[in-house]
Structures are given as structure tokens and as C-alpha cells.
Tab-separated table of N, CA and C in Angstrom:
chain	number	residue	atom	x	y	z
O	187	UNK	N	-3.993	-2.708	17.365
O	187	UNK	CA	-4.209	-2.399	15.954
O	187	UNK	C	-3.399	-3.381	15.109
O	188	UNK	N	-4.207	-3.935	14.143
O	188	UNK	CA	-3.160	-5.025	12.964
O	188	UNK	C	-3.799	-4.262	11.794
O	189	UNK	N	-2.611	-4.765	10.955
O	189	UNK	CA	-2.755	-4.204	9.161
O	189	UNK	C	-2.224	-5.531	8.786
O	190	UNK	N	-2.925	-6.390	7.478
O	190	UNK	CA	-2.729	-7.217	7.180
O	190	UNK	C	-2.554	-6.998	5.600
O	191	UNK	N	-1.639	-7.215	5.108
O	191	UNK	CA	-1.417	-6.875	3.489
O	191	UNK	C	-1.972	-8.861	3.256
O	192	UNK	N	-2.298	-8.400	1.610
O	192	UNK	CA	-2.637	-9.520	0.587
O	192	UNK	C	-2.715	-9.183	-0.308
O	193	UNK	N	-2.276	-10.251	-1.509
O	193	UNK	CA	-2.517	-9.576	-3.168
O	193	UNK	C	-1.484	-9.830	-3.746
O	194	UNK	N	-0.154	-9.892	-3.006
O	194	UNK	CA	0.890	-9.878	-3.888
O	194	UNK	C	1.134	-11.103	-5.063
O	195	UNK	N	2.059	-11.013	-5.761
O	195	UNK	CA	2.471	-12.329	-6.262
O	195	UNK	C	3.606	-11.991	-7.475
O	196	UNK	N	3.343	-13.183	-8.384
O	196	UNK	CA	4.527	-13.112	-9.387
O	196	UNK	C	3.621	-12.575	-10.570
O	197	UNK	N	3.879	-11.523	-11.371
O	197	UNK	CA	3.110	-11.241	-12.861
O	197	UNK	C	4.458	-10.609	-13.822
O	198	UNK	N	4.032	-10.904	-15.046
O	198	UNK	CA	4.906	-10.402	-16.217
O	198	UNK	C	4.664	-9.165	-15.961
O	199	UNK	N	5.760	-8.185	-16.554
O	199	UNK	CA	5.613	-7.084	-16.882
O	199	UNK	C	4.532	-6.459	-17.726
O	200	UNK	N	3.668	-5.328	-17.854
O	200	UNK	CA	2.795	-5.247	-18.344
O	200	UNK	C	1.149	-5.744	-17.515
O	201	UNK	N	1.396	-6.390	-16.843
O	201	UNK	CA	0.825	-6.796	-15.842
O	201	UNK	C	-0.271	-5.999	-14.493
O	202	UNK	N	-0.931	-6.638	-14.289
O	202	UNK	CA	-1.786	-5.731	-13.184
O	202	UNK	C	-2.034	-6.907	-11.735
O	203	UNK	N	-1.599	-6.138	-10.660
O	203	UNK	CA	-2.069	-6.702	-9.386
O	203	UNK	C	-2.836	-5.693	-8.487
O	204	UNK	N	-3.679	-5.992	-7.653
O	204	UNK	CA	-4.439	-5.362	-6.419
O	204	UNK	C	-4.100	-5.625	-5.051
O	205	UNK	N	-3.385	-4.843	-4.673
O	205	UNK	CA	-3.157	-5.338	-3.151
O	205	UNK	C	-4.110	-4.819	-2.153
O	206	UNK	N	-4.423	-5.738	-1.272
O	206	UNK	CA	-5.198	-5.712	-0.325
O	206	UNK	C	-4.348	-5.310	1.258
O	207	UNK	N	-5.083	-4.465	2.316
O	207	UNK	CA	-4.619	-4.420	3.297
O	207	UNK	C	-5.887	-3.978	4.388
O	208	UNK	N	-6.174	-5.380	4.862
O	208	UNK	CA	-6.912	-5.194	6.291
O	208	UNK	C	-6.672	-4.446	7.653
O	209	UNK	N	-7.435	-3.797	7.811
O	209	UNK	CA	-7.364	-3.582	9.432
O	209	UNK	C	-7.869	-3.340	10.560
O	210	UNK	N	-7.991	-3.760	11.508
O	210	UNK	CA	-8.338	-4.348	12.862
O	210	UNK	C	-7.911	-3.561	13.888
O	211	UNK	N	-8.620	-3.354	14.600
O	211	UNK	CA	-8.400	-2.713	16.262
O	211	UNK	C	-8.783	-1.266	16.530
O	212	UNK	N	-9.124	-0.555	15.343
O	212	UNK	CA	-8.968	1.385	15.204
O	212	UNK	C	-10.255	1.522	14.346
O	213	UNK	N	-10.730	2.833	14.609
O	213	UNK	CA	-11.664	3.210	14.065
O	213	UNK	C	-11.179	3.110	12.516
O	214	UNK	N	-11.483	2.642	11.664
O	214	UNK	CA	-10.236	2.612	10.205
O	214	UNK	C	-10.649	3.806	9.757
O	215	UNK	N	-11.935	4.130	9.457
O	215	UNK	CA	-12.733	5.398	9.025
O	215	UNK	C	-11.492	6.881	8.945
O	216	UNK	N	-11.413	7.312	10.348
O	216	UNK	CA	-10.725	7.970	10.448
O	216	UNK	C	-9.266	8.141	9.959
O	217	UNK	N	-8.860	6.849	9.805
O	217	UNK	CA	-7.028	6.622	9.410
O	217	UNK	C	-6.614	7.234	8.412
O	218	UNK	N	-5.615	7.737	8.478
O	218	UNK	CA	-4.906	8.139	6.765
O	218	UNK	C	-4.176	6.596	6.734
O	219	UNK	N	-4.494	6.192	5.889
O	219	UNK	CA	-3.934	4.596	5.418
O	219	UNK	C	-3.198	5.073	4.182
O	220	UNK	N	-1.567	3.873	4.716
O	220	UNK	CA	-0.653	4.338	3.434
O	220	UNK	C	0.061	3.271	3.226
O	221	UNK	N	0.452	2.799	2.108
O	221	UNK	CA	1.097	2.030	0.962
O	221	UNK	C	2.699	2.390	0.988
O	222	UNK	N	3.747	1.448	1.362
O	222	UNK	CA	5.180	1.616	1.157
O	222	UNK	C	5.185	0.488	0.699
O	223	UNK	N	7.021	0.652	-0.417
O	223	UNK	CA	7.648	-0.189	-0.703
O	223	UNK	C	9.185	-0.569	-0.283
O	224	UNK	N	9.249	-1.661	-0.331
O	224	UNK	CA	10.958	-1.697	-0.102
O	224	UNK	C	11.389	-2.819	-1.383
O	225	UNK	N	12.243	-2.609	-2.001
O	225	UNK	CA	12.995	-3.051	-2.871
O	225	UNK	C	14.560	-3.725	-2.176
O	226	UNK	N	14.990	-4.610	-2.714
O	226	UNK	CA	16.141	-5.506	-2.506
O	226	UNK	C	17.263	-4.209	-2.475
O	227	UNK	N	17.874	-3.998	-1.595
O	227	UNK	CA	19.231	-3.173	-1.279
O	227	UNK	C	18.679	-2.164	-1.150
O	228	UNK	N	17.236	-1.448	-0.982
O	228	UNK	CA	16.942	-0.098	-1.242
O	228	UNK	C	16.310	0.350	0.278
O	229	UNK	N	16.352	1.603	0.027
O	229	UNK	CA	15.030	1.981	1.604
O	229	UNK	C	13.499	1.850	1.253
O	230	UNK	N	12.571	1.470	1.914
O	230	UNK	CA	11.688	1.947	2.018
O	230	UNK	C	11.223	3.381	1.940
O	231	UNK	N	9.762	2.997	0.752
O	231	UNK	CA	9.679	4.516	-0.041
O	231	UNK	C	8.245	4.374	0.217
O	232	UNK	N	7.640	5.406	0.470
O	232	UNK	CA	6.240	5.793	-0.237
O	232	UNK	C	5.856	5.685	-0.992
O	233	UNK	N	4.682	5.190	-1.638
O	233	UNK	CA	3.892	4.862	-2.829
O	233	UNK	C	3.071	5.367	-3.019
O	234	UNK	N	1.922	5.510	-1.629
O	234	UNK	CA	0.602	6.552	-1.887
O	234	UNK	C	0.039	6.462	-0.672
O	235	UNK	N	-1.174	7.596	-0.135
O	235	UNK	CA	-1.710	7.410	0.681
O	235	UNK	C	-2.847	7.884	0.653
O	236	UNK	N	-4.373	7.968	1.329
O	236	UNK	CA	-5.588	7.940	1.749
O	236	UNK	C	-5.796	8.658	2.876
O	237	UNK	N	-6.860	9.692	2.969
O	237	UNK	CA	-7.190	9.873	4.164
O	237	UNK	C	-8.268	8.966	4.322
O	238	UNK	N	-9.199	9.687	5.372
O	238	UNK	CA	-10.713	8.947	5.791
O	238	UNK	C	-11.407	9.448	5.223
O	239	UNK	N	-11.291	10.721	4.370
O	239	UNK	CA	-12.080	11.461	3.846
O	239	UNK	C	-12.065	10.386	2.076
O	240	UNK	N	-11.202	10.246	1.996
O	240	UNK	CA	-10.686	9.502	0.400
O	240	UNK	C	-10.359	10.562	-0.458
O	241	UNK	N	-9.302	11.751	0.472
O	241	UNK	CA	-7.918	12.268	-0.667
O	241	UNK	C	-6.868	11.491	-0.248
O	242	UNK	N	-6.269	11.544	-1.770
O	242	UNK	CA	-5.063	10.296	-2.122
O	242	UNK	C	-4.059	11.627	-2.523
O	243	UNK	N	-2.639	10.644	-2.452
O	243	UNK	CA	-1.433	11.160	-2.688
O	243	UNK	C	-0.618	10.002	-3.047
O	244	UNK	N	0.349	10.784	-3.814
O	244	UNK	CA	1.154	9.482	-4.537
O	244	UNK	C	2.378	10.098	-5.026
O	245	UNK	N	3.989	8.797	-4.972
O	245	UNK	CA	4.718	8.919	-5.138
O	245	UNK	C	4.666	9.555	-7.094
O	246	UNK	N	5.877	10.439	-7.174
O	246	UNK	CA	5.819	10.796	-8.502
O	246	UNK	C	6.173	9.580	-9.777
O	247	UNK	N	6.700	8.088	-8.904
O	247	UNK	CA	7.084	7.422	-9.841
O	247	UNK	C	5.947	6.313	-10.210
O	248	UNK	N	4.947	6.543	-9.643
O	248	UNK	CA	3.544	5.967	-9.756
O	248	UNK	C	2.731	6.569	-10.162
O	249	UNK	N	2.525	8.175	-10.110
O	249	UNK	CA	1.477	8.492	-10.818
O	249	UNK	C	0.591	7.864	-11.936
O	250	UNK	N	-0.161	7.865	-12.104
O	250	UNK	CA	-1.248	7.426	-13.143
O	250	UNK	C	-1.061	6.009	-13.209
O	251	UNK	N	-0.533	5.415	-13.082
O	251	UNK	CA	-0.219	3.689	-13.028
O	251	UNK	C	-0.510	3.323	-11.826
O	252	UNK	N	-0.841	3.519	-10.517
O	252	UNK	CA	-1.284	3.084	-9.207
O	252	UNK	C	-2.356	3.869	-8.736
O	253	UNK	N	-3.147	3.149	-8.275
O	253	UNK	CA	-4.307	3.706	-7.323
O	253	UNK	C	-4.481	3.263	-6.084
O	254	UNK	N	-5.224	3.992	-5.070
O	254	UNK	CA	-5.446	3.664	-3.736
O	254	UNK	C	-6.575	4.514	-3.555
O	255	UNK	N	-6.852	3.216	-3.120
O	255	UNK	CA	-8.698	3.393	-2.824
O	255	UNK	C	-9.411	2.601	-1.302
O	256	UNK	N	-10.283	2.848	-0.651
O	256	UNK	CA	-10.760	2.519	0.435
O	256	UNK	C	-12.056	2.233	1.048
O	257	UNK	N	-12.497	1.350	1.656
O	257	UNK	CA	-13.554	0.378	1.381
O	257	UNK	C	-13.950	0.613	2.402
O	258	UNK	N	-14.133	1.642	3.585
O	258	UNK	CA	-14.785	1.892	5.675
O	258	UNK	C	-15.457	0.563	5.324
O	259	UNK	N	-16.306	0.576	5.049
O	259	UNK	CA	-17.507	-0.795	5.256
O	259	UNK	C	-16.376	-2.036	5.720
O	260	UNK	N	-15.503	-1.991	4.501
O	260	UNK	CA	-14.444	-3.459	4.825
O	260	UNK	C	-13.362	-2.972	6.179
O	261	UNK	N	-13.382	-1.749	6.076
O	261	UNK	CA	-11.932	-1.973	7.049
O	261	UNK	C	-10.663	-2.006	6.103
O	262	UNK	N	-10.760	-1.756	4.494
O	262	UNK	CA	-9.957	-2.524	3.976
O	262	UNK	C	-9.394	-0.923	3.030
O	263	UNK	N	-7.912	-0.922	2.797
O	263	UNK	CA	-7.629	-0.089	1.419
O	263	UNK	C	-6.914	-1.051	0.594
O	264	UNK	N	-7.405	-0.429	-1.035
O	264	UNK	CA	-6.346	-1.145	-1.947
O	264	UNK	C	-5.652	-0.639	-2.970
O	265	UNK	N	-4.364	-0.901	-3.508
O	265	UNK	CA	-3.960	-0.500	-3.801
O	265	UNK	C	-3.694	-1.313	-5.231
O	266	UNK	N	-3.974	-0.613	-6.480
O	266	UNK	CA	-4.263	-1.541	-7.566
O	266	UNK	C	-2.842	-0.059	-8.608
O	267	UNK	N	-2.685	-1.543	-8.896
O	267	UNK	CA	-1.056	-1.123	-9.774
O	267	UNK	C	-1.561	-1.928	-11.465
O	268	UNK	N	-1.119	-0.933	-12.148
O	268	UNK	CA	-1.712	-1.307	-13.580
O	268	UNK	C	-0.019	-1.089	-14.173
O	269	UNK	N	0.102	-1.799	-15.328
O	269	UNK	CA	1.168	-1.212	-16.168
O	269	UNK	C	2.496	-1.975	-15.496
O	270	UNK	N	2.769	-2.649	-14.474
O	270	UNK	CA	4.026	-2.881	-14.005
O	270	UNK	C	4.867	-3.488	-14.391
O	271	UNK	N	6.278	-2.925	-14.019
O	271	UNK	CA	7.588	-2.657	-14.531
O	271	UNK	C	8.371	-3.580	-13.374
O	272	UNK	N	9.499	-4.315	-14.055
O	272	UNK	CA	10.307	-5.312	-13.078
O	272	UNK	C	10.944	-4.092	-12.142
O	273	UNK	N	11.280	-2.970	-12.243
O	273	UNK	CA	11.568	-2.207	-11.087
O	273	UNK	C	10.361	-1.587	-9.710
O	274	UNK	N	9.260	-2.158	-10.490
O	274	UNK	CA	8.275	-2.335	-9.294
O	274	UNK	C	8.217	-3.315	-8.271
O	275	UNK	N	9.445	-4.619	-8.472
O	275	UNK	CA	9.710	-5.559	-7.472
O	275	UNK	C	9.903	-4.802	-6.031
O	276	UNK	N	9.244	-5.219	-5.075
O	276	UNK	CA	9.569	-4.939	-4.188
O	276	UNK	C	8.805	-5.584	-3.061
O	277	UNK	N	8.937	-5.643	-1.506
O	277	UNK	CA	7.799	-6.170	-0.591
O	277	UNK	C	6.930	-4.843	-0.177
O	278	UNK	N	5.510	-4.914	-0.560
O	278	UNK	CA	4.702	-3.692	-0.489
O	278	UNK	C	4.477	-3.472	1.354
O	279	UNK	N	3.761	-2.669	2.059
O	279	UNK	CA	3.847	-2.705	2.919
O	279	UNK	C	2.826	-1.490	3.324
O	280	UNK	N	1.245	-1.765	4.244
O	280	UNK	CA	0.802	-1.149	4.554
O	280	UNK	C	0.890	-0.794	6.221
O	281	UNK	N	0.534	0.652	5.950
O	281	UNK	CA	0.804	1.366	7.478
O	281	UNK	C	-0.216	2.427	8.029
O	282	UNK	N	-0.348	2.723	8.828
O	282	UNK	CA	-1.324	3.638	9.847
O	282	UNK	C	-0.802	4.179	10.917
O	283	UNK	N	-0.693	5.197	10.642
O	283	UNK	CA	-0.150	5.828	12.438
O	283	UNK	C	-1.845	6.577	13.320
O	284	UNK	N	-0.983	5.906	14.716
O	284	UNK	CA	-2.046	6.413	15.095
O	284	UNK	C	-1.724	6.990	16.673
O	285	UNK	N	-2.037	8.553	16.724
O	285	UNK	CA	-1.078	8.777	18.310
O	285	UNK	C	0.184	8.696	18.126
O	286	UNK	N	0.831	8.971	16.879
O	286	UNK	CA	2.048	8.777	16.640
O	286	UNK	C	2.739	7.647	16.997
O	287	UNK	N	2.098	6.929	16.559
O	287	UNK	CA	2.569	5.065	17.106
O	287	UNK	C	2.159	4.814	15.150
O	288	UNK	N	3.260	4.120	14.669
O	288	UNK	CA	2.999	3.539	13.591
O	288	UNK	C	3.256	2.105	13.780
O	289	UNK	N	1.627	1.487	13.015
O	289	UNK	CA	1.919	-0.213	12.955
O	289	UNK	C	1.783	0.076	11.258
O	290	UNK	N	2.681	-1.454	11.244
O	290	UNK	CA	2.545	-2.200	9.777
O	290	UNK	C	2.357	-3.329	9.794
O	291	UNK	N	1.923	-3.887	8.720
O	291	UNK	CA	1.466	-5.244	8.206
O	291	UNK	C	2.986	-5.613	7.687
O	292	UNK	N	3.146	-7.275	7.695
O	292	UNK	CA	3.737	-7.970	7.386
O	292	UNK	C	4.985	-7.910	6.417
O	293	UNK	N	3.825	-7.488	5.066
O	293	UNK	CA	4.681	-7.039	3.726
O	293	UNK	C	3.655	-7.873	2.931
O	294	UNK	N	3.354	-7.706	1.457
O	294	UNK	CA	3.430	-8.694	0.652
O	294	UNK	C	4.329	-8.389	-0.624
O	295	UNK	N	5.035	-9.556	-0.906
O	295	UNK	CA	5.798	-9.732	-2.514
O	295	UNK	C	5.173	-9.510	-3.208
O	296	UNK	N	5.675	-8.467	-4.040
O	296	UNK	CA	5.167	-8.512	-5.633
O	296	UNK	C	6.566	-8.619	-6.294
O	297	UNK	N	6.745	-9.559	-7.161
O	297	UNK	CA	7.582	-9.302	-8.578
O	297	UNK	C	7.178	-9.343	-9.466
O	298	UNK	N	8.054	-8.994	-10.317
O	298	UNK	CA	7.150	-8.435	-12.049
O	298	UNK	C	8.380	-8.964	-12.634
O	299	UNK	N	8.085	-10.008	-13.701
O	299	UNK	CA	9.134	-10.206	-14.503
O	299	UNK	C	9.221	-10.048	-15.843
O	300	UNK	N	10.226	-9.702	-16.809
O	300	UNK	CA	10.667	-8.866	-17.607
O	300	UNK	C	10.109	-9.698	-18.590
């Protein structure tokens, strides 16, 4: 199984990015596919997640400013952030457990500058 994040980059505050996250090897259909962040000195947090069905859940500090959405045909979920705030810097990071085995993708950067 691979998860491949894409999308990230550099945007002003106020700003909108879509992150992308592929994946390969698993029925994806079925997956609850989920969205973390990690921030510079911080832990890794939850952001939001998807079943296969397409109910979503989301951190309380994202509400209404992030979405996650999911594409079976692609294999693909994304996660589209509207409104962002330089404390949204962080490396995003998609994940899937499966059999209680969790893989993740890479990471991608997003910063948001002030």
C-alpha cells in the first residue's frame, strides 16, 4: 500500500490550497482516508477524515475552512483548505490504516505567509 500526498506549497495568508493524496495497493473504496498535520516543534494532529461511504470528520480548528472529499474512480482524497492562516504552516500528511497497519505518504509543505 502507498499514499502519495501533492498540492502543497507557499501562499499568503488568506489564501487557498488543495491537497492531493494518491493511493495504491488497497481497495481505496473501502478506506477511511485521513489528513494529519505536523507543525515545527509540535505533534502531529488530525485535521479530518473520510470514510468509503464519504462521512467526513474534522478537527475543531478547521471546521468550515477545510474540506475533504474523495474521488474511488481516482484512488485519490483531497483536502482543500480555504481561508489560511500562517498557523496553518505545517507538513500535511495523508494516512490509511489497514488491518491495523498504518501507512503514510511522505508529507507535503504548506506555508502560509503573513
Amino acid at each position: 500500500v502507498q499514499v502519495v500526498e501533492s498540492g502543497g506549497g507557499l501562499v499568503q495568508a488568506g489564501g487557498s490550497l488543495r491537497l492531493s493524496c494518491a493511493a495504491s495497493g488497497t481497495i481505496f473504496r473501502f478506506n477511511v482516508m485521513t489528513w494529519y498535520r505536523q507543525a515545527p516543534g509540535k505533534q502531529r494532529e488530525l485535521v479530518a477524515a473520510i470514510s468509503g461511504g464519504g462521512s467526513t470528520s474534522y478537527a475543531d480548528s478547521v471546521k468550515g475552512r477545510f474540506t475533504i472529499s474523495r474521488d474511488n474512480a481516482k484512488n485519490t482524497v483531497y483536502l482543500q483548505m480555504n481561508s489560511l492562516k500562517p498557523e496553518h504552516t505545517a507538513v500535511y500528511y495523508c494516512n490509511t490504516e489497514i488491518s491495523y497497519h498504518n501507512y503514510w505518504g511522505p508529507g507535503t509543505q504548506v506555508t502560509v505567509s503573513s
